[in-house]
Coordinates of N, CA, C and O in Angstrom, one line a residue:
G283 N 22.8 -1.1 -88.3 CA 22.8 0.4 -88.5 C 21.7 1.1 -87.7 O 21.0 0.8 -86.8
M284 N 21.6 2.6 -88.6 CA 20.4 3.5 -87.8 C 19.2 2.8 -87.7 O 18.4 3.0 -86.8
T285 N 18.8 2.2 -89.0 CA 17.2 1.8 -88.9 C 16.9 0.6 -87.9 O 15.9 0.5 -87.5
E286 N 17.9 -0.1 -87.5 CA 17.9 -1.2 -86.4 C 17.8 -0.7 -85.1 O 16.9 -0.9 -84.3
V287 N 18.9 0.5 -84.8 CA 18.5 1.0 -83.6 C 17.3 1.7 -83.4 O 16.5 1.8 -82.3
L288 N 16.7 2.3 -84.2 CA 15.2 3.0 -84.5 C 14.2 2.1 -84.5 O 13.3 2.4 -83.5
K289 N 14.4 0.8 -85.0 CA 13.3 0.0 -85.0 C 13.5 -0.7 -83.4 O 12.3 -0.7 -82.7
R290 N 14.3 -0.7 -82.8 CA 14.5 -1.4 -81.2 C 14.1 -0.1 -80.6 O 13.1 -0.5 -79.4
A291 N 14.3 1.1 -80.7 CA 13.6 2.1 -80.0 C 12.3 2.4 -80.1 O 11.3 2.4 -78.9
G292 N 11.6 1.9 -81.1 CA 10.2 2.0 -81.5 C 9.6 0.8 -80.6 O 8.4 1.0 -80.0
E293 N 10.3 -0.4 -80.6 CA 9.9 -1.6 -79.8 C 9.6 -1.4 -78.2 O 8.8 -1.8 -77.6
V294 N 10.3 -0.5 -77.8 CA 10.0 -0.1 -76.4 C 9.4 1.5 -76.2 O 9.3 1.7 -75.1
G295 N 8.8 1.8 -77.3 CA 7.7 3.1 -77.3 C 8.5 4.4 -77.2 O 7.9 5.6 -77.1
A296 N 9.6 4.4 -77.7 CA 10.6 5.6 -77.7 C 9.8 6.3 -79.1 O 9.5 5.6 -80.0
L297 N 9.9 7.6 -78.9 CA 9.6 8.7 -80.1 C 10.7 8.8 -80.9 O 11.8 9.2 -80.6
R298 N 10.5 8.5 -82.0 CA 11.9 8.6 -82.9 C 11.9 9.7 -84.1 O 11.1 9.8 -85.0
Y299 N 12.6 10.6 -83.7 CA 12.9 12.0 -84.3 C 14.2 11.9 -85.2 O 15.2 11.5 -84.9
L300 N 13.8 12.2 -86.4 CA 15.0 12.2 -87.3 C 15.1 13.6 -88.0 O 14.2 14.3 -88.6
D301 N 16.5 14.2 -88.1 CA 17.0 15.3 -88.6 C 17.3 15.1 -90.1 O 18.3 14.5 -90.0
A302 N 16.5 15.2 -90.9 CA 17.0 14.9 -92.4 C 17.5 15.6 -93.0 O 17.6 15.9 -94.3
T303 N 18.1 17.1 -92.5 CA 18.5 18.2 -93.4 C 19.6 17.6 -94.3 O 19.4 17.9 -95.4
H304 N 20.4 16.9 -93.9 CA 21.8 16.6 -94.7 C 21.1 15.4 -95.7 O 21.8 15.1 -96.7
F305 N 20.3 14.6 -95.2 CA 20.0 13.3 -95.8 C 18.9 13.5 -97.3 O 19.1 13.0 -98.0
T306 N 18.1 14.6 -96.8 CA 17.0 14.9 -97.8 C 17.5 15.2 -99.2 O 17.0 14.8 -100.2
P307 N 18.6 16.0 -99.5 CA 18.9 16.4 -100.8 C 19.3 15.1 -101.8 O 19.7 15.1 -102.9
H308 N 19.8 13.9 -100.9 CA 20.5 13.0 -101.6 C 19.4 11.7 -101.7 O 19.8 10.9 -102.4
R309 N 18.5 11.4 -100.9 CA 17.5 10.2 -100.9 C 16.4 10.7 -100.5 O 16.0 11.7 -100.0
R310 N 15.3 9.7 -101.1 CA 14.1 10.2 -100.6 C 13.7 9.8 -99.0 O 14.1 8.7 -98.7
V311 N 12.9 10.4 -98.7 CA 12.8 10.4 -97.2 C 11.5 9.3 -97.0 O 10.5 9.8 -97.3
D312 N 11.8 8.2 -96.3 CA 10.5 7.2 -96.1 C 10.5 6.9 -94.6 O 11.5 6.0 -94.1
L313 N 9.5 7.6 -93.9 CA 9.6 7.3 -92.7 C 9.4 5.8 -92.1 O 10.2 5.0 -91.2
E314 N 8.9 5.0 -93.0 CA 8.3 3.6 -92.8 C 9.5 2.8 -92.9 O 10.0 2.2 -92.1
A315 N 10.5 3.0 -94.1 CA 12.0 2.2 -94.2 C 12.8 2.8 -93.4 O 13.5 2.1 -92.8
L316 N 12.6 4.0 -92.8 CA 13.8 4.5 -91.8 C 13.5 4.1 -90.5 O 14.2 4.3 -89.6
N317 N 12.0 3.8 -90.0 CA 11.8 3.4 -88.7 C 11.8 4.5 -87.9 O 11.8 4.5 -86.7
G318 N 11.2 5.7 -88.1 CA 11.1 6.9 -87.6 C 9.7 7.3 -87.6 O 8.8 6.6 -88.1
D319 N 9.4 8.3 -86.5 CA 8.2 8.7 -86.3 C 7.8 10.2 -86.6 O 6.9 10.6 -87.2
I320 N 8.9 10.9 -86.7 CA 8.8 12.4 -87.1 C 10.1 12.7 -87.8 O 11.4 12.2 -87.6
V321 N 9.8 13.5 -88.9 CA 11.2 14.0 -89.5 C 11.3 15.5 -89.8 O 10.2 16.1 -89.9
A322 N 12.2 16.1 -89.6 CA 12.6 17.7 -89.8 C 13.5 17.8 -90.9 O 14.5 16.9 -91.0
C323 N 13.4 18.9 -91.7 CA 14.3 19.3 -92.8 C 14.2 20.8 -92.7 O 13.2 21.5 -92.5
S324 N 15.5 21.4 -92.9 CA 15.5 22.8 -93.2 C 16.1 22.9 -94.6 O 17.2 22.8 -94.9
G325 N 15.2 23.5 -95.5 CA 15.6 23.5 -96.9 C 16.8 24.7 -97.3 O 17.5 24.5 -98.2
Y326 N 17.1 25.5 -96.5 CA 18.3 26.5 -96.7 C 19.4 26.0 -96.7 O 20.3 26.2 -97.3
K327 N 19.6 24.8 -96.1 CA 21.0 23.9 -96.0 C 21.2 23.4 -97.3 O 22.4 23.0 -97.6
F328 N 20.5 23.5 -98.1 CA 20.7 23.0 -99.8 C 20.0 23.6 -100.5 O 19.5 23.4 -101.8
C329 N 20.4 25.3 -100.4 CA 20.1 26.3 -101.4 C 18.5 26.5 -101.7 O 18.2 27.2 -102.5
G330 N 17.6 26.0 -100.6 CA 16.3 26.4 -100.6 C 15.8 27.6 -99.8 O 16.6 28.2 -99.3
P331 N 14.8 27.6 -99.8 CA 14.1 29.0 -98.7 C 14.6 28.6 -97.6 O 14.6 27.6 -96.9
H332 N 14.3 29.7 -96.6 CA 14.7 29.7 -95.2 C 13.2 29.1 -94.5 O 12.3 29.9 -93.9
M333 N 13.1 27.7 -94.7 CA 11.9 27.0 -94.4 C 12.1 25.8 -93.8 O 12.7 25.2 -94.4
G334 N 11.4 25.7 -92.5 CA 11.6 24.3 -92.2 C 10.4 23.4 -92.5 O 9.3 23.6 -92.8
V335 N 10.7 22.0 -92.6 CA 9.7 21.1 -92.9 C 9.4 20.0 -91.7 O 10.3 19.6 -91.3
L336 N 8.2 19.8 -91.5 CA 8.0 18.8 -90.2 C 7.1 17.9 -90.8 O 6.0 18.1 -91.4
G337 N 7.5 16.4 -91.1 CA 6.7 15.3 -91.1 C 6.5 14.4 -90.1 O 7.5 14.4 -89.2
A338 N 5.3 13.5 -90.2 CA 5.2 12.7 -88.9 C 4.1 11.7 -89.5 O 3.5 11.7 -90.1
R339 N 4.3 10.5 -88.7 CA 3.3 9.5 -89.0 C 1.9 10.0 -88.5 O 1.9 10.8 -87.4
P340 N 1.0 9.5 -89.2 CA -0.3 9.9 -88.6 C -0.6 9.8 -86.8 O -0.2 8.6 -86.6
G341 N -1.2 10.8 -86.3 CA -1.5 10.6 -85.0 C -0.3 10.9 -83.9 O -0.7 11.0 -82.9
V342 N 0.9 11.0 -84.5 CA 2.1 11.2 -83.7 C 2.1 12.6 -83.0 O 1.9 12.8 -82.0
L343 N 1.8 13.5 -83.8 CA 1.7 15.1 -83.5 C 0.5 15.2 -82.5 O 0.5 16.0 -81.7
D344 N -0.6 14.3 -82.7 CA -1.7 14.5 -81.8 C -1.3 14.3 -80.0 O -1.8 14.4 -79.2
R345 N -0.1 13.3 -80.1 CA 0.3 12.9 -78.7 C 1.1 14.0 -78.0 O 1.4 13.8 -76.9
L346 N 1.6 15.0 -78.8 CA 2.7 16.1 -78.1 C 1.8 17.5 -77.7 O 0.8 17.5 -78.5
D347 N 2.2 18.1 -76.9 CA 1.7 19.4 -76.4 C 2.8 20.4 -76.9 O 3.8 20.9 -76.3
P348 N 2.5 21.0 -78.0 CA 3.5 22.0 -78.7 C 3.4 23.1 -77.7 O 2.3 23.8 -77.2
Y349 N 4.4 24.0 -77.5 CA 4.6 25.1 -76.7 C 5.5 26.0 -77.3 O 6.5 25.5 -78.2
K350 N 5.6 27.2 -77.2 CA 6.5 28.3 -77.7 C 6.9 29.1 -76.4 O 6.0 29.2 -75.1
V351 N 8.1 29.6 -76.3 CA 8.4 30.4 -75.3 C 7.9 31.9 -75.5 O 8.5 32.2 -76.5
G352 N 7.3 32.3 -74.7 CA 6.8 33.8 -75.0 C 7.8 35.1 -74.4 O 9.0 34.7 -74.2
A353 N 7.4 36.1 -74.5 CA 8.1 37.5 -73.8 C 8.1 37.0 -72.5 O 7.6 36.3 -71.7
R354 N 9.3 38.0 -71.6 CA 9.5 37.8 -70.3 C 8.2 38.3 -69.6 O 7.4 39.1 -69.8
G355 N 7.8 37.2 -68.7 CA 6.6 37.5 -67.8 C 6.7 38.6 -66.6 O 8.0 39.1 -66.4
P356 N 5.6 38.5 -66.0 CA 5.8 39.8 -64.7 C 6.9 39.6 -63.7 O 7.6 40.1 -63.2
G357 N 7.0 38.0 -63.8 CA 8.2 37.6 -62.5 C 9.5 37.7 -63.2 O 10.5 37.3 -62.6
G358 N 10.1 38.1 -64.4 CA 11.0 38.4 -65.3 C 11.5 36.9 -65.9 O 12.4 37.0 -66.9
G359 N 10.7 35.8 -65.7 CA 11.2 34.6 -66.4 C 10.3 34.6 -67.8 O 9.2 35.5 -68.0
A360 N 10.5 33.9 -68.6 CA 10.0 33.6 -69.9 C 8.5 32.8 -69.8 O 8.6 31.8 -69.0
D361 N 7.7 33.3 -70.4 CA 6.3 32.7 -70.3 C 6.4 31.4 -71.4 O 7.0 31.5 -72.4
V362 N 5.8 30.4 -70.8 CA 5.8 29.1 -71.7 C 4.0 29.3 -72.3 O 3.2 29.2 -71.3
L363 N 3.9 28.9 -73.4 CA 2.6 29.3 -74.1 C 2.1 27.7 -74.6 O 2.8 27.1 -75.6
H364 N 1.2 27.2 -74.0 CA 0.8 25.9 -74.6 C -0.3 25.9 -75.5 O -1.3 26.8 -75.0
Y365 N -0.3 25.3 -76.5 CA -1.3 25.3 -77.5 C -2.5 24.0 -77.4 O -3.1 24.3 -77.8
G366 N -1.6 23.0 -77.0 CA -2.5 21.6 -77.3 C -2.8 21.3 -78.7 O -2.0 22.1 -79.5
P367 N -3.0 20.1 -79.0 CA -3.0 19.9 -80.3 C -4.1 20.6 -81.0 O -5.2 20.9 -80.5
P368 N -3.8 20.7 -82.2 CA -4.9 21.5 -83.3 C -6.1 20.8 -83.3 O -6.0 19.4 -83.4
S369 N -7.3 21.3 -83.2 CA -8.6 20.6 -83.4 C -9.7 21.9 -83.8 O -9.0 22.9 -83.8
E370 N -10.9 21.3 -83.8 CA -11.8 22.4 -84.4 C -12.1 23.4 -83.2 O -12.3 24.8 -83.7
G371 N -11.9 23.2 -82.1 CA -12.1 23.9 -80.8 C -10.5 25.0 -80.6 O -10.8 25.9 -79.9
N372 N -9.7 24.3 -81.2 CA -8.3 24.9 -81.0 C -7.7 25.0 -82.2 O -7.0 24.3 -82.9
C373 N -8.0 26.2 -82.8 CA -7.5 26.6 -84.4 C -6.6 27.8 -84.3 O -6.4 28.6 -85.1
Q374 N -5.4 27.4 -83.7 CA -4.3 28.1 -83.7 C -3.7 28.1 -85.0 O -4.0 27.0 -85.8
I375 N -3.1 29.2 -85.7 CA -2.7 28.9 -87.2 C -1.6 27.9 -87.2 O -1.9 27.1 -88.3
S376 N -0.9 27.9 -86.4 CA 0.1 26.6 -86.2 C 1.0 26.8 -84.9 O 1.7 27.4 -84.9
P377 N 0.4 25.6 -84.1 CA 1.1 25.5 -82.9 C 2.9 24.9 -83.0 O 3.4 25.1 -82.1
W378 N 2.9 24.4 -84.3 CA 4.3 24.0 -84.6 C 5.3 25.0 -85.3 O 6.4 24.6 -85.3
E379 N 4.4 26.3 -85.7 CA 5.4 27.1 -86.2 C 6.4 27.7 -85.3 O 6.2 28.0 -84.3
M380 N 7.6 27.6 -85.7 CA 8.8 28.3 -85.0 C 8.9 29.9 -84.7 O 9.7 30.1 -84.0
G381 N 8.8 30.3 -85.6 CA 9.2 32.0 -85.6 C 8.4 32.5 -86.8 O 7.4 32.3 -87.5
T382 N 9.4 33.6 -87.5 CA 9.2 34.3 -88.6 C 8.7 33.3 -89.7 O 9.5 32.5 -90.0
L383 N 7.9 34.0 -90.7 CA 7.5 33.3 -91.8 C 8.8 33.6 -92.6 O 9.5 34.3 -92.7
C384 N 8.8 32.6 -93.7 CA 9.4 32.3 -94.9 C 9.1 33.5 -95.9 O 8.4 33.1 -96.8
Y385 N 9.4 34.7 -95.6 CA 8.7 35.9 -96.5 C 9.6 35.8 -98.0 O 8.7 36.2 -99.1
E386 N 10.7 35.0 -98.3 CA 11.2 35.0 -99.7 C 10.2 33.9 -100.4 O 10.5 34.1 -101.7
A387 N 9.8 33.1 -99.7 CA 8.6 32.2 -100.5 C 7.1 32.7 -100.7 O 6.7 31.9 -101.4
L388 N 7.1 33.8 -100.2 CA 5.7 34.2 -100.4 C 5.7 34.7 -101.9 O 6.4 35.2 -102.4

């Protein structure tokens, strides 16, 4: 099944991302049992707020370089904003935030 495919993918060093939006309302999400590295979920798919959730195994997000696509630059193309991993010297509010805050949850 899916867990065996993910287990084998991990054995060769692949990063295993799970979109658990439809799974989460029905089952407990356990990255260890599912053989995943990163899990994401959108609460609004099951009558929750318009807010995404991202979970990861310890150390996984440190290996990634989050970026956002900014406004059009001087050359007409979009600027890519690189944040780097969060650290004491790089205290961006959230380099993983995808956009507008969830105002209905405030």
